[in-house]
Amino acid sequence: MESGSFFPESLRMLTTHDHASVVSMNLFVALLCACIIIGHLLEENRWMNESITALAIGLCTGVVILLTSGGKSSRLLVFSEELFFIYLLPPIIFNAGFQVKKKQFFRNFITIMLFGAVGTLISFGIISLGAIHFFQKMNVGTLKLGDYLAIGAIFSATDSVCTLQVLNQDETPLLYSLVFGEGVVNDATSVVLFNAIQNFDLSHINSGVALELIGNFLYLFVASTLLGVVAGLLSAYIIKKLYFGRHSTDREVALMILMAYLSYMLAELFYLSAILTVFFCGIVMSHYTWHNVTESSRVTTKHAFATLSFVAEIFIFLYVGMDALDIEKWKIVSGSPGTSIGVSSIILGLVLVGRAAFVFPLSFLSNLTKNSPYEKVDLKQQITIWWAGLMRGAVSVALAYNQFTRLGHTHLQGNAVMITSTITVVLFSTVVFGLMTKPIVRIFLPSSKQINTLSSEPSTPKSLTTPLLGNGQEDTEANASFNNVTRPTSLRMLLSIPSHTVHHYWRKFDDGFMRPVFGGRGFVPFVPGSPTE
């Protein structure tokens, strides 16, 4: 008797279909391995980085699949924005919050929020208005007001992955924290804006609708942040009270990973910004929860989160490279290639202008709040920050698919033009701007001037032990330096004094109440086998 005859016909058809999926997954995983190996070999190259390597391999694979399938397909997998937002984005953003050097992040918190939130809104306004002005004069297709505003949100989302592979957290801590912090807040702001636009009736815009849009935006921002903080504190409290490490390191690690993911999914459930939630959950976990687990759990969690994030980033860029050659989209726009090129060029121009419109003015405002010349953003650093945010990546692609495709397919001309233009902009900005980032950083930030007194933090897991809102100095040093500075002008004093006051009261509150309850560095009682400093 044949082995296949045990199965009903429908099941045999299913196994055939599953076999094709398994073949696709095998090839995709093999490509991920190739990306890691080739990326490692090219690590010292002054031009290349992991993102560009993954894109290039994706493009080459797309060409091979196109040729072998007779021009029918260029992908191994069909892109799903749900796959991206539910499985690939959470580890990237959580790891960003978990690994962030909180001392630098919170010291520059006002500047980061200025760039990440206010700057994104300025960029969103310029790109949306520019799209309305230019695209209505071109034969782009049927686009509504909601589509134009969505274009503004899609192309306001920067991709700082490329730049962060070039900047060194220890050599340029100020610049790294600004670019990194702005990148995360910017992504969150773009997604919140995008969701707010989708949820509103934009056919009758008036002052009431505009105010409601702003109110909804602020509510999402605050509620998402609070949910992330609560999830992080809850994980710290549970692990501190039950102390899993006495029985199993695996339980501690599993609980941390699952609580982080739960915070993300809860935000999705309540229609909040899951990016912001999981980012702040990561920050709180690294400040409290991470100190409540055993030494082996600390090392494990740090590398587990970093690995998940790394693989997710490569997965995204590899897929974008393959999808760039999708024949279905290009067939729809093939009748008017000039339009597609024109749209891509206009979007790139708007991205350049939109970013310059907030980086330089907001840097000037930020410098007014700083007393130390080390903390001020000079012109060369401003140019580097401006350049660092020009790249567009995974978030832009996912939002574009969300807005302009249905179930992975694009049939309307306007939608096809926007998808192909998004892919063109992402490829061009990642490859061209990405290739030029290393040389630009070397020109504007020579290594002899890079290392200053701000770079005293180690890059080992110990870097996560810096207190939240810590300023890198002992309290006595901080008070002495604060008392010795020359008195600033009234405007600068008005802007800078509150941050010192907030920091001072937060430290007192954290040491007096938060860390005794939730644990943290120096507040975890010694138990045999417990975390040691």
Short mmCIF file of C-alpha atoms in Angstrom, two decimals:
data_model
loop_
_atom_site.label_atom_id
_atom_site.label_comp_id
_atom_site.label_asym_id
_atom_site.label_seq_id
_atom_site.Cartn_x
_atom_site.Cartn_y
_atom_site.Cartn_z
CA MET A 1 0.00 0.00 0.00
CA GLU A 2 1.34 3.49 -0.88
CA SER A 3 2.09 5.69 2.07
CA GLY A 4 0.10 8.55 0.49
CA SER A 5 -3.13 6.53 0.44
CA PHE A 6 -3.49 6.90 4.21
CA PHE A 7 -4.35 10.58 3.66
CA PRO A 8 -7.59 11.96 2.22
CA GLU A 9 -7.26 13.93 -1.06
CA SER A 10 -7.79 17.36 0.58
CA LEU A 11 -5.03 16.69 3.10
CA ARG A 12 -2.61 15.63 0.35
CA MET A 13 -3.31 18.93 -1.48
CA LEU A 14 -2.69 20.79 1.75
CA THR A 15 0.65 19.05 2.32
CA THR A 16 1.72 19.98 -1.24
CA HIS A 17 0.88 23.63 -0.55
CA ASP A 18 2.66 23.45 2.81
CA HIS A 19 5.70 21.92 1.11
CA ALA A 20 5.95 25.00 -1.17
CA SER A 21 5.79 27.23 1.94
CA VAL A 22 8.48 25.14 3.65
CA VAL A 23 10.73 25.46 0.58
CA SER A 24 10.22 29.25 0.59
CA MET A 25 11.00 29.49 4.31
CA ASN A 26 14.11 27.34 3.90
CA LEU A 27 15.42 29.61 1.15
CA PHE A 28 14.57 32.74 3.15
CA VAL A 29 16.34 31.47 6.29
CA ALA A 30 19.37 30.50 4.16
CA LEU A 31 19.38 34.06 2.77
CA LEU A 32 19.26 35.49 6.33
CA CYS A 33 22.33 33.38 7.18
CA ALA A 34 24.05 34.66 4.02
CA CYS A 35 23.25 38.26 5.00
CA ILE A 36 24.82 37.77 8.44
CA ILE A 37 27.97 36.11 7.05
CA ILE A 38 28.49 38.60 4.19
CA GLY A 39 27.62 41.54 6.50
CA HIS A 40 30.30 40.32 8.92
CA LEU A 41 32.90 40.02 6.13
CA LEU A 42 32.09 43.56 4.92
CA GLU A 43 31.99 45.03 8.45
CA GLU A 44 35.26 46.93 8.09
CA ASN A 45 34.28 48.38 4.71
CA ARG A 46 33.96 52.17 4.93
CA TRP A 47 30.89 52.21 2.67
CA MET A 48 28.82 49.14 3.50
CA ASN A 49 26.61 48.25 6.47
CA GLU A 50 24.22 45.39 7.32
CA SER A 51 21.11 47.12 5.95
CA ILE A 52 22.66 47.81 2.53
CA THR A 53 24.05 44.25 2.40
CA ALA A 54 20.58 42.78 3.09
CA LEU A 55 18.98 45.08 0.48
CA ALA A 56 21.58 44.11 -2.14
CA ILE A 57 21.16 40.37 -1.47
CA GLY A 58 17.36 40.84 -1.60
CA LEU A 59 17.61 42.58 -4.98
CA CYS A 60 19.91 39.87 -6.40
CA THR A 61 17.59 37.13 -5.13
CA GLY A 62 14.60 38.98 -6.61
CA VAL A 63 16.30 38.99 -10.03
CA VAL A 64 17.02 35.23 -9.81
CA ILE A 65 13.40 34.43 -8.78
CA LEU A 66 12.08 36.67 -11.60
CA LEU A 67 14.17 34.79 -14.15
CA THR A 68 13.33 31.29 -12.84
CA SER A 69 9.58 32.03 -12.53
CA GLY A 70 9.40 33.52 -16.03
CA GLY A 71 8.66 37.04 -14.74
CA LYS A 72 5.68 36.03 -12.58
CA SER A 73 7.14 36.70 -9.12
CA SER A 74 10.18 38.17 -7.39
CA ARG A 75 9.45 37.16 -3.80
CA LEU A 76 9.66 34.09 -1.61
CA LEU A 77 7.07 35.47 0.80
CA VAL A 78 4.11 37.88 0.47
CA PHE A 79 4.57 40.97 2.64
CA SER A 80 1.99 41.44 5.35
CA GLU A 81 1.92 44.62 7.41
CA GLU A 82 0.43 42.50 10.25
CA LEU A 83 3.56 40.30 10.17
CA PHE A 84 5.70 43.42 10.36
CA PHE A 85 3.81 45.23 13.13
CA ILE A 86 3.07 42.17 15.28
CA TYR A 87 6.25 40.07 14.97
CA LEU A 88 9.15 42.08 13.52
CA LEU A 89 8.80 45.58 14.96
CA PRO A 90 8.35 44.74 18.72
CA PRO A 91 11.81 43.18 19.25
CA ILE A 92 13.51 46.07 17.38
CA ILE A 93 11.82 48.81 19.41
CA PHE A 94 11.97 46.97 22.75
CA ASN A 95 15.69 46.34 22.34
CA ALA A 96 16.13 50.03 21.51
CA GLY A 97 14.58 50.96 24.87
CA PHE A 98 16.34 48.17 26.75
CA GLN A 99 19.85 49.01 25.47
CA VAL A 100 19.52 52.81 25.48
CA LYS A 101 21.98 54.66 27.67
CA LYS A 102 19.45 56.29 29.93
CA LYS A 103 21.92 58.85 31.27
CA GLN A 104 22.35 60.35 27.81
CA PHE A 105 18.75 59.77 26.74
CA PHE A 106 17.22 61.62 29.67
CA ARG A 107 19.89 64.28 29.84
CA ASN A 108 18.88 65.18 26.28
CA PHE A 109 15.21 64.32 26.76
CA ILE A 110 13.91 67.80 25.88
CA THR A 111 16.00 67.92 22.68
CA ILE A 112 14.97 64.37 21.72
CA MET A 113 11.27 65.16 22.24
CA LEU A 114 11.68 68.41 20.27
CA PHE A 115 13.22 66.51 17.34
CA GLY A 116 11.13 63.35 17.64
CA ALA A 117 7.67 64.82 18.26
CA VAL A 118 7.65 68.51 17.24
CA GLY A 119 10.13 67.93 14.40
CA THR A 120 8.08 65.03 13.01
CA LEU A 121 4.95 67.21 13.03
CA ILE A 122 6.80 69.97 11.12
CA SER A 123 8.14 67.43 8.61
CA PHE A 124 4.66 65.85 8.31
CA GLY A 125 3.13 69.28 7.54
CA ILE A 126 5.71 70.16 4.88
CA ILE A 127 5.57 66.75 3.13
CA SER A 128 1.73 66.67 3.18
CA LEU A 129 1.37 70.22 1.83
CA GLY A 130 4.07 69.59 -0.79
CA ALA A 131 2.36 66.35 -1.88
CA ILE A 132 -1.00 68.13 -2.24
CA HIS A 133 0.60 71.01 -4.19
CA PHE A 134 2.67 68.90 -6.62
CA PHE A 135 0.75 65.63 -7.04
CA GLN A 136 -2.55 67.31 -7.91
CA LYS A 137 -0.82 68.88 -10.93
CA MET A 138 0.54 65.50 -12.05
CA ASN A 139 -1.37 62.51 -13.38
CA VAL A 140 -0.80 60.43 -10.26
CA GLY A 141 -4.26 58.89 -9.98
CA THR A 142 -7.20 59.19 -7.61
CA LEU A 143 -5.78 60.24 -4.25
CA LYS A 144 -7.96 61.67 -1.46
CA LEU A 145 -7.02 64.13 1.28
CA GLY A 146 -6.51 61.20 3.68
CA ASP A 147 -3.98 59.71 1.23
CA TYR A 148 -2.00 62.96 1.05
CA LEU A 149 -1.89 63.23 4.86
CA ALA A 150 -0.91 59.54 5.03
CA ILE A 151 1.98 60.29 2.62
CA GLY A 152 3.13 62.97 5.10
CA ALA A 153 3.06 60.46 7.97
CA ILE A 154 4.72 57.68 5.91
CA PHE A 155 7.69 59.80 4.85
CA SER A 156 8.11 61.49 8.23
CA ALA A 157 9.22 58.11 9.65
CA THR A 158 13.03 58.10 9.63
CA ASP A 159 15.15 54.97 9.64
CA SER A 160 18.07 55.43 11.99
CA VAL A 161 19.23 51.78 11.81
CA CYS A 162 21.81 52.59 9.12
CA THR A 163 23.20 55.59 10.97
CA LEU A 164 23.36 53.84 14.32
CA GLN A 165 25.55 51.18 12.73
CA VAL A 166 27.95 53.99 11.81
CA LEU A 167 27.85 56.16 14.94
CA ASN A 168 29.65 54.87 18.03
CA GLN A 169 27.78 55.09 21.32
CA ASP A 170 31.02 55.55 23.30
CA GLU A 171 32.82 57.94 20.93
CA THR A 172 29.89 60.27 20.13
CA PRO A 173 27.46 59.76 23.03
CA LEU A 174 25.61 63.08 22.58
CA LEU A 175 25.08 62.58 18.85
CA TYR A 176 24.22 58.90 19.24
CA SER A 177 21.60 59.57 21.94
CA LEU A 178 20.01 62.38 19.88
CA VAL A 179 19.82 60.36 16.64
CA PHE A 180 18.78 57.17 18.42
CA GLY A 181 16.20 58.78 20.72
CA GLU A 182 14.79 60.92 17.93
CA GLY A 183 14.53 57.86 15.67
CA VAL A 184 12.39 55.91 18.13
CA VAL A 185 10.16 58.84 19.16
CA ASN A 186 9.88 59.80 15.48
CA ASP A 187 8.72 56.29 14.47
CA ALA A 188 6.16 56.29 17.27
CA THR A 189 4.93 59.79 16.34
CA SER A 190 4.59 58.81 12.67
CA VAL A 191 2.56 55.70 13.51
CA VAL A 192 0.35 57.63 15.97
CA LEU A 193 -0.23 60.32 13.30
CA PHE A 194 -0.98 57.66 10.69
CA ASN A 195 -3.51 55.93 12.95
CA ALA A 196 -5.11 59.24 13.93
CA ILE A 197 -5.54 60.16 10.21
CA GLN A 198 -7.09 56.77 9.41
CA ASN A 199 -9.57 57.03 12.29
CA PHE A 200 -10.97 60.48 11.36
CA ASP A 201 -13.46 61.63 8.75
CA LEU A 202 -11.34 64.10 6.77
CA SER A 203 -14.04 65.06 4.28
CA HIS A 204 -15.22 67.97 6.47
CA ILE A 205 -12.15 69.49 8.08
CA ASN A 206 -12.72 72.42 10.43
CA SER A 207 -11.13 73.78 13.60
CA GLY A 208 -13.10 71.28 15.73
CA VAL A 209 -11.80 68.27 13.78
CA ALA A 210 -8.25 69.68 13.88
CA LEU A 211 -8.43 70.13 17.69
CA GLU A 212 -9.88 66.64 18.08
CA LEU A 213 -7.02 65.26 15.97
CA ILE A 214 -4.44 67.02 18.19
CA GLY A 215 -6.25 65.86 21.36
CA ASN A 216 -6.33 62.27 20.09
CA PHE A 217 -2.63 62.48 19.23
CA LEU A 218 -1.71 63.72 22.75
CA TYR A 219 -3.95 61.10 24.39
CA LEU A 220 -2.29 58.31 22.40
CA PHE A 221 1.17 59.61 23.27
CA VAL A 222 0.55 59.86 27.04
CA ALA A 223 -1.57 56.70 27.42
CA SER A 224 0.91 54.59 25.41
CA THR A 225 3.85 55.78 27.51
CA LEU A 226 2.00 55.11 30.79
CA LEU A 227 1.01 51.59 29.69
CA GLY A 228 4.66 50.78 28.91
CA VAL A 229 5.82 52.11 32.30
CA VAL A 230 3.12 50.14 34.17
CA ALA A 231 3.99 46.89 32.32
CA GLY A 232 7.69 47.37 33.11
CA LEU A 233 7.03 48.09 36.80
CA LEU A 234 4.69 45.09 37.08
CA SER A 235 7.35 42.75 35.69
CA ALA A 236 9.91 44.20 38.15
CA TYR A 237 7.56 43.77 41.13
CA ILE A 238 6.61 40.16 40.24
CA ILE A 239 10.22 39.06 39.71
CA LYS A 240 11.42 40.86 42.88
CA LYS A 241 8.69 39.32 45.07
CA LEU A 242 8.70 35.77 43.71
CA TYR A 243 12.43 35.63 42.85
CA PHE A 244 12.30 33.00 40.13
CA GLY A 245 16.08 32.75 39.90
CA ARG A 246 16.24 30.49 42.95
CA HIS A 247 14.48 27.85 40.89
CA SER A 248 14.99 28.61 37.20
CA THR A 249 16.80 31.21 35.16
CA ASP A 250 14.65 30.17 32.19
CA ARG A 251 11.50 31.37 33.97
CA GLU A 252 12.98 34.81 34.60
CA VAL A 253 14.05 35.24 30.98
CA ALA A 254 10.73 33.90 29.65
CA LEU A 255 8.72 36.18 31.94
CA MET A 256 10.69 39.28 30.88
CA ILE A 257 10.26 38.49 27.16
CA LEU A 258 6.56 37.66 27.51
CA MET A 259 5.76 40.72 29.69
CA ALA A 260 7.47 42.96 27.12
CA TYR A 261 5.46 41.39 24.29
CA LEU A 262 2.27 41.55 26.36
CA SER A 263 2.72 45.33 26.76
CA TYR A 264 2.97 45.65 22.97
CA MET A 265 -0.14 43.54 22.31
CA LEU A 266 -2.14 45.35 25.04
CA ALA A 267 -1.36 48.65 23.32
CA GLU A 268 -2.64 47.17 20.04
CA LEU A 269 -5.75 45.90 21.84
CA PHE A 270 -6.55 49.37 23.24
CA TYR A 271 -5.68 51.13 19.92
CA LEU A 272 -2.67 52.91 21.44
CA SER A 273 0.84 53.39 20.01
CA ALA A 274 2.44 49.99 20.61
CA ILE A 275 5.87 51.36 19.56
CA LEU A 276 5.91 53.92 22.38
CA THR A 277 4.54 51.40 24.88
CA VAL A 278 7.17 48.74 24.23
CA PHE A 279 9.98 51.35 24.07
CA PHE A 280 9.20 52.73 27.54
CA CYS A 281 8.59 49.19 28.83
CA GLY A 282 12.17 48.43 27.71
CA ILE A 283 13.55 51.50 29.51
CA VAL A 284 11.72 50.65 32.78
CA MET A 285 12.71 46.97 32.58
CA SER A 286 16.39 47.85 32.16
CA HIS A 287 16.19 50.23 35.16
CA TYR A 288 14.29 47.97 37.59
CA THR A 289 13.55 44.42 36.37
CA TRP A 290 17.03 43.75 34.99
CA HIS A 291 18.59 44.25 38.44
CA ASN A 292 16.16 41.83 40.09
CA VAL A 293 17.29 38.77 38.12
CA THR A 294 20.35 36.53 38.45
CA GLU A 295 23.63 37.37 36.76
CA SER A 296 23.13 34.59 34.18
CA SER A 297 19.63 35.95 33.39
CA ARG A 298 21.08 39.42 32.83
CA VAL A 299 23.56 38.22 30.24
CA THR A 300 20.94 35.99 28.61
CA THR A 301 18.24 38.68 28.33
CA LYS A 302 20.66 41.31 27.02
CA HIS A 303 21.85 39.06 24.19
CA ALA A 304 18.43 37.47 23.52
CA PHE A 305 16.80 40.88 22.95
CA ALA A 306 19.72 42.10 20.83
CA THR A 307 19.65 38.92 18.68
CA LEU A 308 15.89 39.08 18.06
CA SER A 309 16.18 42.74 17.08
CA PHE A 310 19.14 42.06 14.77
CA VAL A 311 17.39 39.21 12.91
CA ALA A 312 14.14 41.22 12.55
CA GLU A 313 16.03 44.18 10.99
CA ILE A 314 17.82 41.94 8.46
CA PHE A 315 14.54 40.16 7.64
CA ILE A 316 12.86 43.49 6.80
CA PHE A 317 15.63 44.83 4.56
CA LEU A 318 16.00 41.49 2.78
CA TYR A 319 12.27 41.45 2.03
CA VAL A 320 12.20 45.08 0.83
CA GLY A 321 15.05 44.24 -1.58
CA MET A 322 13.04 41.34 -3.06
CA ASP A 323 9.75 43.22 -3.18
CA ALA A 324 11.34 46.13 -5.04
CA LEU A 325 11.15 43.99 -8.22
CA ASP A 326 7.51 42.90 -7.81
CA ILE A 327 6.26 42.78 -11.40
CA GLU A 328 2.57 43.45 -10.59
CA LYS A 329 3.20 46.97 -9.27
CA TRP A 330 5.62 47.94 -12.03
CA LYS A 331 3.21 46.76 -14.76
CA ILE A 332 0.56 49.22 -13.53
CA VAL A 333 2.98 52.20 -13.60
CA SER A 334 4.86 51.07 -16.74
CA GLY A 335 2.59 53.22 -18.95
CA SER A 336 3.87 56.42 -17.30
CA PRO A 337 7.41 55.85 -15.99
CA GLY A 338 8.02 59.62 -15.96
CA THR A 339 5.25 60.10 -13.38
CA SER A 340 6.73 57.48 -11.06
CA ILE A 341 10.23 59.00 -11.32
CA GLY A 342 8.79 62.50 -10.82
CA VAL A 343 6.83 61.44 -7.70
CA SER A 344 9.90 59.73 -6.19
CA SER A 345 12.07 62.81 -6.88
CA ILE A 346 9.50 65.20 -5.37
CA ILE A 347 9.16 63.02 -2.25
CA LEU A 348 12.97 62.93 -1.83
CA GLY A 349 13.10 66.72 -2.19
CA LEU A 350 10.31 67.19 0.36
CA VAL A 351 12.07 64.82 2.79
CA LEU A 352 15.29 66.88 2.49
CA VAL A 353 13.47 70.20 3.01
CA GLY A 354 11.14 68.89 5.73
CA ARG A 355 14.07 67.60 7.79
CA ALA A 356 16.15 70.77 7.40
CA ALA A 357 13.09 72.86 8.41
CA PHE A 358 13.16 71.48 11.94
CA VAL A 359 16.71 70.23 12.67
CA PHE A 360 18.43 73.63 12.49
CA PRO A 361 15.77 75.83 14.21
CA LEU A 362 15.10 73.24 16.96
CA SER A 363 18.84 72.73 17.53
CA PHE A 364 19.13 76.50 18.12
CA LEU A 365 16.28 76.33 20.67
CA SER A 366 17.81 73.27 22.33
CA ASN A 367 21.20 75.00 22.68
CA LEU A 368 19.55 77.77 24.70
CA THR A 369 18.76 75.21 27.42
CA LYS A 370 22.35 73.93 27.72
CA ASN A 371 25.06 75.37 29.96
CA SER A 372 27.96 73.10 29.06
CA PRO A 373 29.56 73.52 25.61
CA TYR A 374 29.87 69.69 25.46
CA GLU A 375 26.08 69.40 25.57
CA LYS A 376 25.42 71.93 22.82
CA VAL A 377 24.80 70.74 19.27
CA ASP A 378 27.27 72.56 16.99
CA LEU A 379 26.74 73.13 13.26
CA LYS A 380 28.71 70.04 12.17
CA GLN A 381 26.66 67.86 14.50
CA GLN A 382 23.45 69.48 13.23
CA ILE A 383 24.42 68.62 9.63
CA THR A 384 25.16 65.01 10.73
CA ILE A 385 21.76 64.78 12.51
CA TRP A 386 20.03 66.23 9.44
CA TRP A 387 21.75 63.70 7.18
CA ALA A 388 21.19 60.80 9.62
CA GLY A 389 17.42 61.20 9.42
CA LEU A 390 17.14 61.28 5.63
CA MET A 391 17.00 57.51 5.27
CA ARG A 392 13.59 55.88 5.04
CA GLY A 393 13.11 52.22 5.91
CA ALA A 394 10.90 49.50 7.29
CA VAL A 395 8.28 51.66 9.04
CA SER A 396 7.70 53.73 5.88
CA VAL A 397 7.30 50.56 3.79
CA ALA A 398 4.87 48.98 6.29
CA LEU A 399 2.73 52.15 6.52
CA ALA A 400 2.68 52.50 2.71
CA TYR A 401 1.50 48.90 2.30
CA ASN A 402 -1.11 49.50 4.98
CA GLN A 403 -2.48 52.58 3.19
CA PHE A 404 -2.12 51.67 -0.48
CA THR A 405 -2.54 47.88 -0.81
CA ARG A 406 -5.26 45.37 -0.10
CA LEU A 407 -4.06 41.86 0.91
CA GLY A 408 -0.67 42.40 -0.70
CA HIS A 409 -2.09 43.47 -4.10
CA THR A 410 -2.22 46.88 -5.78
CA HIS A 411 -4.67 47.50 -8.62
CA LEU A 412 -5.35 51.27 -8.69
CA GLN A 413 -2.83 53.42 -10.54
CA GLY A 414 -2.53 56.03 -7.78
CA ASN A 415 -1.87 53.35 -5.19
CA ALA A 416 0.66 51.54 -7.43
CA VAL A 417 2.52 54.83 -8.05
CA MET A 418 2.72 55.49 -4.30
CA ILE A 419 3.93 51.95 -3.49
CA THR A 420 6.60 51.96 -6.23
CA SER A 421 7.66 55.49 -5.24
CA THR A 422 7.94 54.44 -1.57
CA ILE A 423 10.13 51.47 -2.51
CA THR A 424 12.24 53.69 -4.80
CA VAL A 425 12.71 56.30 -2.05
CA VAL A 426 13.58 53.62 0.56
CA LEU A 427 16.10 51.94 -1.77
CA PHE A 428 17.65 55.22 -2.92
CA SER A 429 17.86 56.80 0.55
CA THR A 430 19.18 53.62 2.23
CA VAL A 431 21.80 52.85 -0.43
CA VAL A 432 22.90 56.33 -1.59
CA PHE A 433 22.48 58.29 1.67
CA GLY A 434 23.53 55.22 3.70
CA LEU A 435 26.74 54.75 1.68
CA MET A 436 27.66 58.40 2.22
CA THR A 437 26.96 58.41 5.98
CA LYS A 438 30.31 56.93 7.11
CA PRO A 439 32.40 59.40 5.06
CA ILE A 440 30.23 62.33 6.25
CA VAL A 441 30.61 61.30 9.91
CA ARG A 442 34.38 61.03 9.41
CA ILE A 443 34.59 64.46 7.75
CA PHE A 444 32.43 66.32 10.26
CA LEU A 445 33.36 64.36 13.40
CA PRO A 446 37.07 63.48 13.30
CA SER A 447 37.88 60.80 15.86
CA SER A 448 40.32 62.99 17.83
CA LYS A 449 37.47 65.31 18.76
CA GLN A 450 34.89 62.60 19.23
CA ILE A 451 35.98 61.35 22.62
CA ASN A 452 35.04 63.74 25.40
CA THR A 453 34.04 63.61 29.03
CA LEU A 454 30.58 62.36 28.16
CA SER A 455 31.85 59.00 26.92
CA SER A 456 32.67 57.50 30.31
CA GLU A 457 30.07 54.72 30.21
CA PRO A 458 31.16 51.15 29.44
CA SER A 459 29.43 49.29 26.64
CA THR A 460 29.09 46.01 28.59
CA PRO A 461 25.86 45.00 30.34
CA LYS A 462 27.01 47.31 33.15
CA SER A 463 25.97 50.25 30.93
CA LEU A 464 22.41 49.33 31.81
CA THR A 465 23.12 50.05 35.48
CA THR A 466 23.05 53.84 35.09
CA PRO A 467 20.14 55.30 37.03
CA LEU A 468 17.10 56.57 35.13
CA LEU A 469 17.59 60.31 34.56
CA GLY A 470 21.09 59.89 35.96
CA ASN A 471 23.56 62.56 34.86
CA GLY A 472 26.70 60.44 34.95
CA GLN A 473 28.16 62.08 38.04
CA GLU A 474 27.80 61.61 41.76
CA ASP A 475 25.27 63.94 43.35
CA THR A 476 28.03 65.90 45.07
CA GLU A 477 29.86 66.50 41.81
CA ALA A 478 26.65 67.45 40.09
CA ASN A 479 25.75 69.94 42.81
CA ALA A 480 29.24 71.41 42.81
CA SER A 481 29.32 71.84 39.03
CA PHE A 482 25.81 73.28 39.08
CA ASN A 483 26.79 75.86 41.70
CA ASN A 484 29.98 76.85 39.87
CA VAL A 485 28.50 77.56 36.45
CA THR A 486 28.18 81.11 35.30
CA ARG A 487 24.68 82.44 35.63
CA PRO A 488 22.82 82.08 32.32
CA THR A 489 20.64 84.65 30.63
CA SER A 490 17.04 84.88 31.79
CA LEU A 491 15.67 82.94 28.77
CA ARG A 492 18.27 80.19 29.12
CA MET A 493 17.63 80.04 32.88
CA LEU A 494 13.90 79.77 32.27
CA LEU A 495 14.47 76.83 29.90
CA SER A 496 17.24 75.00 31.80
CA ILE A 497 16.37 75.28 35.51
CA PRO A 498 13.22 73.07 35.33
CA SER A 499 15.21 70.13 33.94
CA HIS A 500 17.64 70.28 36.90
CA THR A 501 14.73 70.52 39.33
CA VAL A 502 12.87 67.61 37.71
CA HIS A 503 16.03 65.49 37.78
CA HIS A 504 16.72 66.33 41.45
CA TYR A 505 13.20 65.47 42.63
CA TRP A 506 13.05 62.34 40.46
CA ARG A 507 16.27 61.00 42.03
CA LYS A 508 14.87 61.58 45.52
CA PHE A 509 11.56 59.92 44.60
CA ASP A 510 13.31 57.01 42.86
CA ASP A 511 15.66 56.29 45.78
CA GLY A 512 13.03 56.91 48.45
CA PHE A 513 10.07 55.01 47.02
CA MET A 514 10.45 53.40 43.58
CA ARG A 515 13.59 51.29 43.98
CA PRO A 516 12.76 49.96 47.48
CA VAL A 517 9.41 48.73 46.06
CA PHE A 518 10.37 47.63 42.53
CA GLY A 519 14.03 46.79 43.01
CA GLY A 520 16.93 48.15 41.03
CA ARG A 521 20.64 48.73 41.44
CA GLY A 522 21.63 48.60 45.11
CA PHE A 523 18.08 47.87 46.29
CA VAL A 524 17.92 44.09 45.82
CA PRO A 525 18.57 42.08 49.03
CA PHE A 526 21.38 39.52 48.69
CA VAL A 527 20.17 35.94 48.38
CA PRO A 528 22.56 33.05 47.57
CA GLY A 529 22.67 32.86 43.77
CA SER A 530 21.20 36.36 43.46
CA PRO A 531 22.45 39.12 41.14
CA THR A 532 25.77 40.51 42.24
CA GLU A 533 27.27 43.86 41.37
#
